[in-house]
Short mmCIF file of C-alpha atoms in Angstrom, two decimals:
data_model
loop_
_atom_site.label_atom_id
_atom_site.label_comp_id
_atom_site.label_asym_id
_atom_site.label_seq_id
_atom_site.Cartn_x
_atom_site.Cartn_y
_atom_site.Cartn_z
CA UNK A 1172 -7.95 4.82 -79.24
CA UNK A 1173 -11.45 3.69 -80.21
CA UNK A 1174 -14.54 3.78 -78.05
CA UNK A 1175 -14.28 0.08 -77.07
CA UNK A 1176 -10.77 0.52 -75.68
CA UNK A 1177 -11.79 3.63 -73.76
CA UNK A 1178 -14.67 1.78 -72.13
CA UNK A 1179 -12.46 -1.25 -71.37
CA UNK A 1180 -9.81 0.93 -69.63
CA UNK A 1181 -12.44 2.81 -67.67
CA UNK A 1182 -14.01 -0.46 -66.48
CA UNK A 1183 -10.59 -1.86 -65.45
CA UNK A 1184 -9.81 1.31 -63.46
CA UNK A 1185 -13.14 1.23 -61.63
CA UNK A 1186 -12.79 -2.51 -60.89
CA UNK A 1187 -9.32 -2.07 -59.33
CA UNK A 1188 -10.52 0.84 -57.20
CA UNK A 1189 -13.45 -1.24 -55.98
CA UNK A 1190 -11.06 -4.02 -54.95
CA UNK A 1191 -8.93 -1.55 -52.96
CA UNK A 1192 -12.02 -0.14 -51.25
CA UNK A 1193 -13.17 -3.64 -50.33
CA UNK A 1194 -9.77 -4.59 -48.89
CA UNK A 1195 -9.52 -1.28 -47.03
CA UNK A 1196 -13.02 -1.68 -45.66
CA UNK A 1197 -12.20 -5.19 -44.51
CA UNK A 1198 -9.05 -4.01 -42.76
CA UNK A 1199 -11.04 -1.25 -41.09
CA UNK A 1200 -13.64 -3.72 -39.86
CA UNK A 1201 -10.92 -6.05 -38.51
CA UNK A 1202 -9.13 -3.13 -36.83
CA UNK A 1203 -12.34 -1.95 -35.22
CA UNK A 1204 -13.06 -5.47 -34.03
CA UNK A 1205 -9.60 -5.84 -32.49
CA UNK A 1206 -9.86 -2.38 -30.96
CA UNK A 1207 -13.10 -3.32 -29.27
CA UNK A 1208 -11.71 -6.65 -28.12
CA UNK A 1209 -8.51 -5.31 -26.58
CA UNK A 1210 -9.18 -1.63 -25.87
CA UNK A 1211 -12.87 -0.78 -25.69
CA UNK A 1212 -14.45 -3.89 -24.25
CA UNK A 1213 -15.07 -3.30 -20.52
CA UNK A 1214 -13.01 -5.25 -17.97
CA UNK A 1215 -14.72 -8.18 -16.31
CA UNK A 1216 -15.25 -7.84 -12.55
CA UNK A 1217 -15.33 -10.98 -10.44
CA UNK A 1218 -16.45 -10.71 -6.81
CA UNK A 1219 -13.72 -12.12 -4.54
CA UNK A 1220 -14.39 -10.70 -1.07
CA UNK A 1221 -15.73 -7.96 1.18
CA UNK A 1222 -13.87 -5.21 3.06
CA UNK A 1223 -14.22 -6.03 6.77
CA UNK A 1224 -11.77 -3.45 8.20
CA UNK A 1225 -10.05 -0.25 7.11
CA UNK A 1226 -7.01 0.56 9.26
CA UNK A 1227 -4.96 3.75 9.30
CA UNK A 1228 -1.65 3.83 11.18
CA UNK A 1229 -0.93 7.57 11.57
CA UNK A 1230 2.23 6.88 13.59
CA UNK A 1231 4.67 4.45 12.02
CA UNK A 1232 4.70 1.41 14.36
CA UNK A 1233 1.88 2.91 16.45
CA UNK A 1234 -1.65 1.61 17.08
CA UNK A 1235 -4.05 1.43 14.17
CA UNK A 1236 -7.13 3.63 13.94
CA UNK A 1237 -10.10 1.67 12.63
CA UNK A 1238 -12.36 3.75 10.36
CA UNK A 1239 -15.63 3.06 8.55
CA UNK A 1240 -14.51 4.89 5.43
CA UNK A 1241 -11.34 6.45 4.08
CA UNK A 1242 -10.04 8.40 1.13
CA UNK A 1243 -7.72 6.25 -0.94
CA UNK A 1244 -5.01 8.53 -2.30
CA UNK A 1245 -1.87 7.66 -4.29
CA UNK A 1246 0.20 8.05 -1.12
CA UNK A 1247 -2.13 5.97 1.08
CA UNK A 1248 -5.31 6.12 3.18
CA UNK A 1249 -6.61 9.36 4.68
CA UNK A 1250 -9.39 10.07 7.18
CA UNK A 1251 -9.77 13.70 8.24
CA UNK A 1252 -6.40 14.86 9.55
CA UNK A 1253 -5.15 11.29 9.83
CA UNK A 1254 -2.95 9.96 7.06
CA UNK A 1255 -1.37 6.54 7.05
CA UNK A 1256 2.25 6.49 8.29
CA UNK A 1257 2.69 10.26 8.12
CA UNK A 1258 4.23 10.63 11.60
CA UNK A 1259 7.56 9.09 12.48
CA UNK A 1260 9.68 8.77 15.60
CA UNK A 1261 13.36 9.49 14.92
CA UNK A 1262 16.65 9.74 16.79
CA UNK A 1263 18.38 13.10 17.09
CA UNK A 1264 20.42 12.36 13.97
CA UNK A 1265 17.27 11.70 11.92
CA UNK A 1266 17.21 7.91 11.73
CA UNK A 1267 13.82 6.21 12.00
CA UNK A 1268 12.75 4.38 15.14
CA UNK A 1269 10.20 1.56 14.76
CA UNK A 1270 8.76 -1.29 16.78
CA UNK A 1271 11.70 -3.41 15.70
CA UNK A 1272 13.98 -1.36 17.95
CA UNK A 1273 11.36 -0.06 20.43
CA UNK A 1274 8.52 -2.62 20.66
CA UNK A 1275 6.46 -0.49 23.07
CA UNK A 1276 5.74 1.93 20.24
CA UNK A 1277 2.91 -0.40 19.20
CA UNK A 1278 1.00 0.71 22.33
CA UNK A 1279 1.09 4.41 21.38
CA UNK A 1280 -2.03 5.84 19.76
CA UNK A 1281 -2.04 9.01 17.69
CA UNK A 1282 -5.46 10.43 16.86
CA UNK A 1283 -6.85 13.85 15.92
CA UNK A 1284 -9.55 16.10 17.28
CA UNK A 1285 -10.38 19.68 16.32
CA UNK A 1286 -7.12 20.44 14.56
CA UNK A 1287 -5.09 18.90 17.37
CA UNK A 1288 -3.18 15.63 17.44
CA UNK A 1289 -3.66 13.50 20.57
CA UNK A 1290 -0.87 11.26 21.87
CA UNK A 1291 -1.71 8.47 24.32
CA UNK A 1292 0.33 5.65 25.82
CA UNK A 1293 0.36 3.40 28.90
CA UNK A 1294 1.11 5.31 32.13
CA UNK A 1295 1.46 8.56 30.18
CA UNK A 1296 -0.66 11.71 30.29
CA UNK A 1297 -2.40 12.58 27.06
CA UNK A 1298 -0.51 15.19 25.08
CA UNK A 1299 -2.13 17.42 22.48
CA UNK A 1300 -0.27 19.38 19.84
CA UNK A 1301 -1.23 21.20 16.61
CA UNK A 1302 -1.48 19.23 13.38
CA UNK A 1303 0.38 22.00 11.56
CA UNK A 1304 3.38 23.77 13.08
CA UNK A 1305 4.80 25.80 10.18
CA UNK A 1306 7.39 27.61 12.30
CA UNK A 1307 9.08 24.36 13.37
CA UNK A 1308 12.13 23.20 11.43
CA UNK A 1309 12.06 20.63 8.65
CA UNK A 1310 14.36 17.71 9.41
CA UNK A 1311 16.08 15.45 6.88
CA UNK A 1312 15.37 11.85 7.91
CA UNK A 1313 16.40 8.35 6.90
CA UNK A 1314 13.83 5.57 6.47
CA UNK A 1315 15.72 2.39 5.69
CA UNK A 1316 18.19 3.59 3.05
CA UNK A 1317 16.06 6.44 1.66
CA UNK A 1318 16.06 10.17 2.41
CA UNK A 1319 12.78 11.84 3.34
CA UNK A 1320 11.74 15.02 5.12
CA UNK A 1321 9.58 15.69 8.17
CA UNK A 1322 8.38 18.68 10.19
CA UNK A 1323 9.60 18.54 13.79
CA UNK A 1324 6.62 18.34 16.18
CA UNK A 1325 8.30 20.25 19.00
CA UNK A 1326 10.20 19.79 22.25
CA UNK A 1327 7.17 18.85 24.33
CA UNK A 1328 6.37 15.94 22.04
CA UNK A 1329 10.04 14.95 22.04
CA UNK A 1330 10.04 14.86 25.85
CA UNK A 1331 6.89 12.72 25.83
CA UNK A 1332 8.45 10.03 23.63
CA UNK A 1333 11.81 10.21 25.40
CA UNK A 1334 10.08 9.65 28.75
CA UNK A 1335 7.78 6.93 27.43
CA UNK A 1336 10.50 4.87 25.76
CA UNK A 1337 12.80 5.36 28.79
CA UNK A 1338 15.96 4.92 26.74
CA UNK A 1339 19.20 6.77 27.31
CA UNK A 1340 18.72 8.87 24.21
CA UNK A 1341 16.46 11.61 22.91
CA UNK A 1342 13.62 10.89 20.50
CA UNK A 1343 11.74 13.31 18.30
CA UNK A 1344 8.55 13.12 16.25
CA UNK A 1345 8.29 14.40 12.69
CA UNK A 1346 5.28 14.91 10.41
CA UNK A 1347 5.32 14.48 6.64
CA UNK A 1348 3.57 17.33 4.83
CA UNK A 1349 2.38 17.21 1.18
CA UNK A 1350 4.96 19.69 -0.13
CA UNK A 1351 7.92 17.80 1.32
CA UNK A 1352 10.38 15.52 -0.43
CA UNK A 1353 8.82 12.03 -0.39
CA UNK A 1354 10.42 8.62 -0.65
CA UNK A 1355 10.36 6.54 -3.81
CA UNK A 1356 9.74 2.84 -3.15
CA UNK A 1357 11.69 1.95 -6.30
CA UNK A 1358 14.88 3.01 -4.50
CA UNK A 1359 14.63 -0.05 -2.24
CA UNK A 1360 12.13 -2.32 -4.06
CA UNK A 1361 12.78 -2.61 -7.79
CA UNK A 1362 9.27 -3.88 -8.58
CA UNK A 1363 7.74 -0.47 -7.85
CA UNK A 1364 7.35 2.06 -10.69
CA UNK A 1365 9.67 5.06 -10.49
CA UNK A 1366 6.71 7.45 -10.32
CA UNK A 1367 5.39 6.04 -7.00
CA UNK A 1368 5.84 8.22 -3.90
CA UNK A 1369 5.31 7.46 -0.21
CA UNK A 1370 5.91 9.05 3.18
CA UNK A 1371 7.03 6.68 5.97
CA UNK A 1372 5.63 3.19 5.10
CA UNK A 1373 8.16 0.41 4.65
CA UNK A 1374 7.67 0.14 0.90
CA UNK A 1375 4.21 0.96 -0.46
CA UNK A 1376 0.99 2.90 0.15
CA UNK A 1377 -1.46 0.00 0.68
CA UNK A 1378 -1.18 -3.44 2.25
CA UNK A 1379 -4.09 -5.88 1.99
CA UNK A 1380 -4.61 -9.09 3.98
CA UNK A 1381 -7.51 -11.53 4.29
CA UNK A 1382 -9.08 -12.77 7.51
CA UNK A 1383 -8.89 -16.31 6.15
CA UNK A 1384 -5.10 -16.13 5.81
CA UNK A 1385 -4.78 -15.12 9.47
CA UNK A 1386 -7.16 -17.94 10.45
CA UNK A 1387 -5.06 -20.42 8.47
CA UNK A 1388 -1.93 -19.23 10.28
CA UNK A 1389 -3.66 -19.58 13.66
CA UNK A 1390 -4.49 -23.21 12.87
CA UNK A 1391 -0.73 -23.82 12.90
CA UNK A 1392 0.11 -21.80 16.04
CA UNK A 1393 -0.09 -22.68 19.71
CA UNK A 1394 -1.35 -19.18 20.55
CA UNK A 1395 -3.59 -17.25 18.19
CA UNK A 1396 -2.57 -13.89 16.74
CA UNK A 1397 -4.81 -11.13 15.44
CA UNK A 1398 -4.71 -9.21 12.19
CA UNK A 1399 -3.15 -6.31 14.17
CA UNK A 1400 0.16 -8.20 14.14
CA UNK A 1401 0.48 -7.60 10.45
CA UNK A 1402 -0.58 -3.96 10.24
CA UNK A 1403 -2.63 -4.03 7.01
CA UNK A 1404 -4.68 -1.13 5.65
CA UNK A 1405 -7.42 -3.25 4.10
CA UNK A 1406 -8.73 -6.46 5.67
CA UNK A 1407 -10.90 -8.69 3.47
CA UNK A 1408 -13.45 -11.33 4.49
CA UNK A 1409 -15.58 -13.81 2.49
CA UNK A 1410 -12.65 -15.40 0.67
CA UNK A 1411 -10.36 -18.40 1.15
CA UNK A 1412 -6.92 -18.31 2.74
CA UNK A 1413 -4.33 -16.71 0.47
CA UNK A 1414 -6.81 -15.95 -2.30
CA UNK A 1415 -5.33 -12.46 -2.23
CA UNK A 1416 -2.08 -13.86 -3.65
CA UNK A 1417 -3.77 -14.02 -7.07
CA UNK A 1418 -5.48 -10.60 -7.09
CA UNK A 1419 -3.29 -8.67 -9.51
CA UNK A 1420 -5.79 -5.86 -10.15
CA UNK A 1421 -8.78 -5.14 -7.93
CA UNK A 1422 -11.63 -2.68 -7.67
CA UNK A 1423 -13.33 -1.59 -4.43
CA UNK A 1424 -16.07 0.96 -4.96
CA UNK A 1425 -14.58 3.38 -7.48
CA UNK A 1426 -11.02 2.68 -6.33
CA UNK A 1427 -8.75 0.56 -8.48
CA UNK A 1428 -5.45 -0.92 -7.29
CA UNK A 1429 -2.59 -2.87 -8.78
CA UNK A 1430 -0.64 -5.50 -6.86
CA UNK A 1431 3.10 -4.86 -7.05
CA UNK A 1432 4.49 -7.55 -4.76
CA UNK A 1433 3.83 -9.71 -1.73
CA UNK A 1434 4.60 -8.39 1.74
CA UNK A 1435 7.79 -9.96 3.07
CA UNK A 1436 7.60 -10.38 6.84
CA UNK A 1437 10.25 -9.58 9.44
CA UNK A 1438 10.91 -9.66 13.19
CA UNK A 1439 8.24 -6.97 13.75
CA UNK A 1440 5.54 -9.67 13.45
CA UNK A 1441 6.81 -11.10 16.75
CA UNK A 1442 5.81 -7.96 18.67
CA UNK A 1443 2.54 -8.50 20.56
CA UNK A 1444 0.31 -5.48 19.74
CA UNK A 1445 -1.49 -5.83 23.10
CA UNK A 1446 1.58 -5.96 25.36
CA UNK A 1447 4.40 -4.38 23.37
CA UNK A 1448 6.62 -7.40 24.10
CA UNK A 1449 8.81 -8.89 21.37
CA UNK A 1450 9.34 -12.67 21.34
CA UNK A 1451 11.59 -12.85 18.26
CA UNK A 1452 10.00 -16.22 17.42
CA UNK A 1453 6.30 -16.55 16.63
CA UNK A 1454 4.50 -16.25 14.31
CA UNK A 1455 7.54 -15.59 12.11
CA UNK A 1456 9.06 -19.05 12.54
CA UNK A 1457 5.80 -20.76 11.58
CA UNK A 1458 5.35 -18.51 8.55
CA UNK A 1459 8.81 -19.50 7.37
CA UNK A 1460 7.71 -23.14 7.37
CA UNK A 1461 5.14 -22.68 4.63
CA UNK A 1462 5.13 -19.15 3.19
CA UNK A 1463 8.57 -18.74 1.63
CA UNK A 1464 8.82 -17.57 -1.98
CA UNK A 1465 9.74 -19.67 -4.99
CA UNK A 1466 13.43 -20.06 -5.81
CA UNK A 1467 13.06 -17.67 -8.75
CA UNK A 1468 12.00 -14.87 -6.39
CA UNK A 1469 14.74 -15.31 -3.77
CA UNK A 1470 16.54 -12.23 -5.10
CA UNK A 1471 13.46 -10.17 -4.16
CA UNK A 1472 12.28 -11.65 -0.85
CA UNK A 1473 15.35 -13.58 0.32
CA UNK A 1474 14.31 -15.53 3.45
CA UNK A 1475 11.26 -13.42 4.36
CA UNK A 1476 7.95 -15.30 4.47
CA UNK A 1477 5.14 -13.76 2.43
CA UNK A 1478 1.91 -12.69 4.12
CA UNK A 1479 -0.38 -10.08 2.54
CA UNK A 1480 -0.08 -8.12 -0.69
CA UNK A 1481 1.23 -4.64 -1.49
CA UNK A 1482 -0.78 -2.39 -3.82
CA UNK A 1483 -0.42 0.89 -5.67
CA UNK A 1484 -3.40 3.07 -6.54
CA UNK A 1485 -4.55 3.10 -10.18
CA UNK A 1486 -7.70 5.15 -9.50
CA UNK A 1487 -8.41 7.14 -6.34
CA UNK A 1488 -11.71 7.34 -4.49
CA UNK A 1489 -13.52 6.43 -1.28
CA UNK A 1490 -13.32 3.04 0.44
CA UNK A 1491 -15.92 1.84 2.93
CA UNK A 1492 -16.21 -1.13 5.25
CA UNK A 1493 -18.71 -3.49 3.59
CA UNK A 1494 -17.57 -2.66 0.05
CA UNK A 1495 -17.32 -5.62 -2.30
CA UNK A 1496 -13.83 -6.45 -3.55
CA UNK A 1497 -13.70 -7.32 -7.24
CA UNK A 1498 -10.85 -8.91 -9.13
CA UNK A 1499 -10.42 -7.22 -12.51
CA UNK A 1500 -9.97 -9.55 -15.46
CA UNK A 1501 -8.55 -7.76 -18.51
#
């Protein structure tokens, strides 16, 4: 092989390598560009409302406790010793008792003070009992069709509820503790991820509702209702009626949440939170006139009207009244 051929082969080799490097570099640039576009570029936050109320319902079906700030945990809101829907009234055989069966439960308040829980109800003496009672038995309970545990709160508390509800049966109160077997919403609502855990809520840790949606409903009713009828955790102002239906992912402060499903409403909405009287008619009948789901979702919601949205927690943190609510655009 002469010198000319050697030089020609060397040039050809270098030229082909240069082409490969150029193609590879181009692919790398494209990959980096796509990575930035879909993975690294920050989400867009659009202001959609303001938190006007934060409500914790320590006792399932009991009165709400309004707080100025709350910890938002995967299992729900927490303020001091109070955790949302972590106390539950049950029958002696462990089945849940709610305002659907005993409407006067909505008049019972459960608060905390100095390591003690405080029970109050109409025409009843206040009863205090310890938050933690480790020597009391753990009871296996049923909430809807799911098994869950609870620590019995003692005979004195049982007597209080039995006397207050004045039924010909015995009631007991149980408390869900962090180490206990939780419920999995996916067991009853298929839209929830299998990893989600809750204590005694109907189906999820957070329910959000706007003031405007309640106002819209009242424009159709003969007698106004308040947001307390619907027992949300987060109430939002400064938005239009039913805007919350389109908030798939939201951020409030550092907290991020994902909307799993709408909140299907039942007979409990007909219990007046101020009197404890159940009408079995309004506002449920009116909601059914204009808030039913699409035909494609009938297998999920059936005939329940939709009012409010259910969220899971993507990122924990602190919520405060006055926080701006942002819709996250990916």
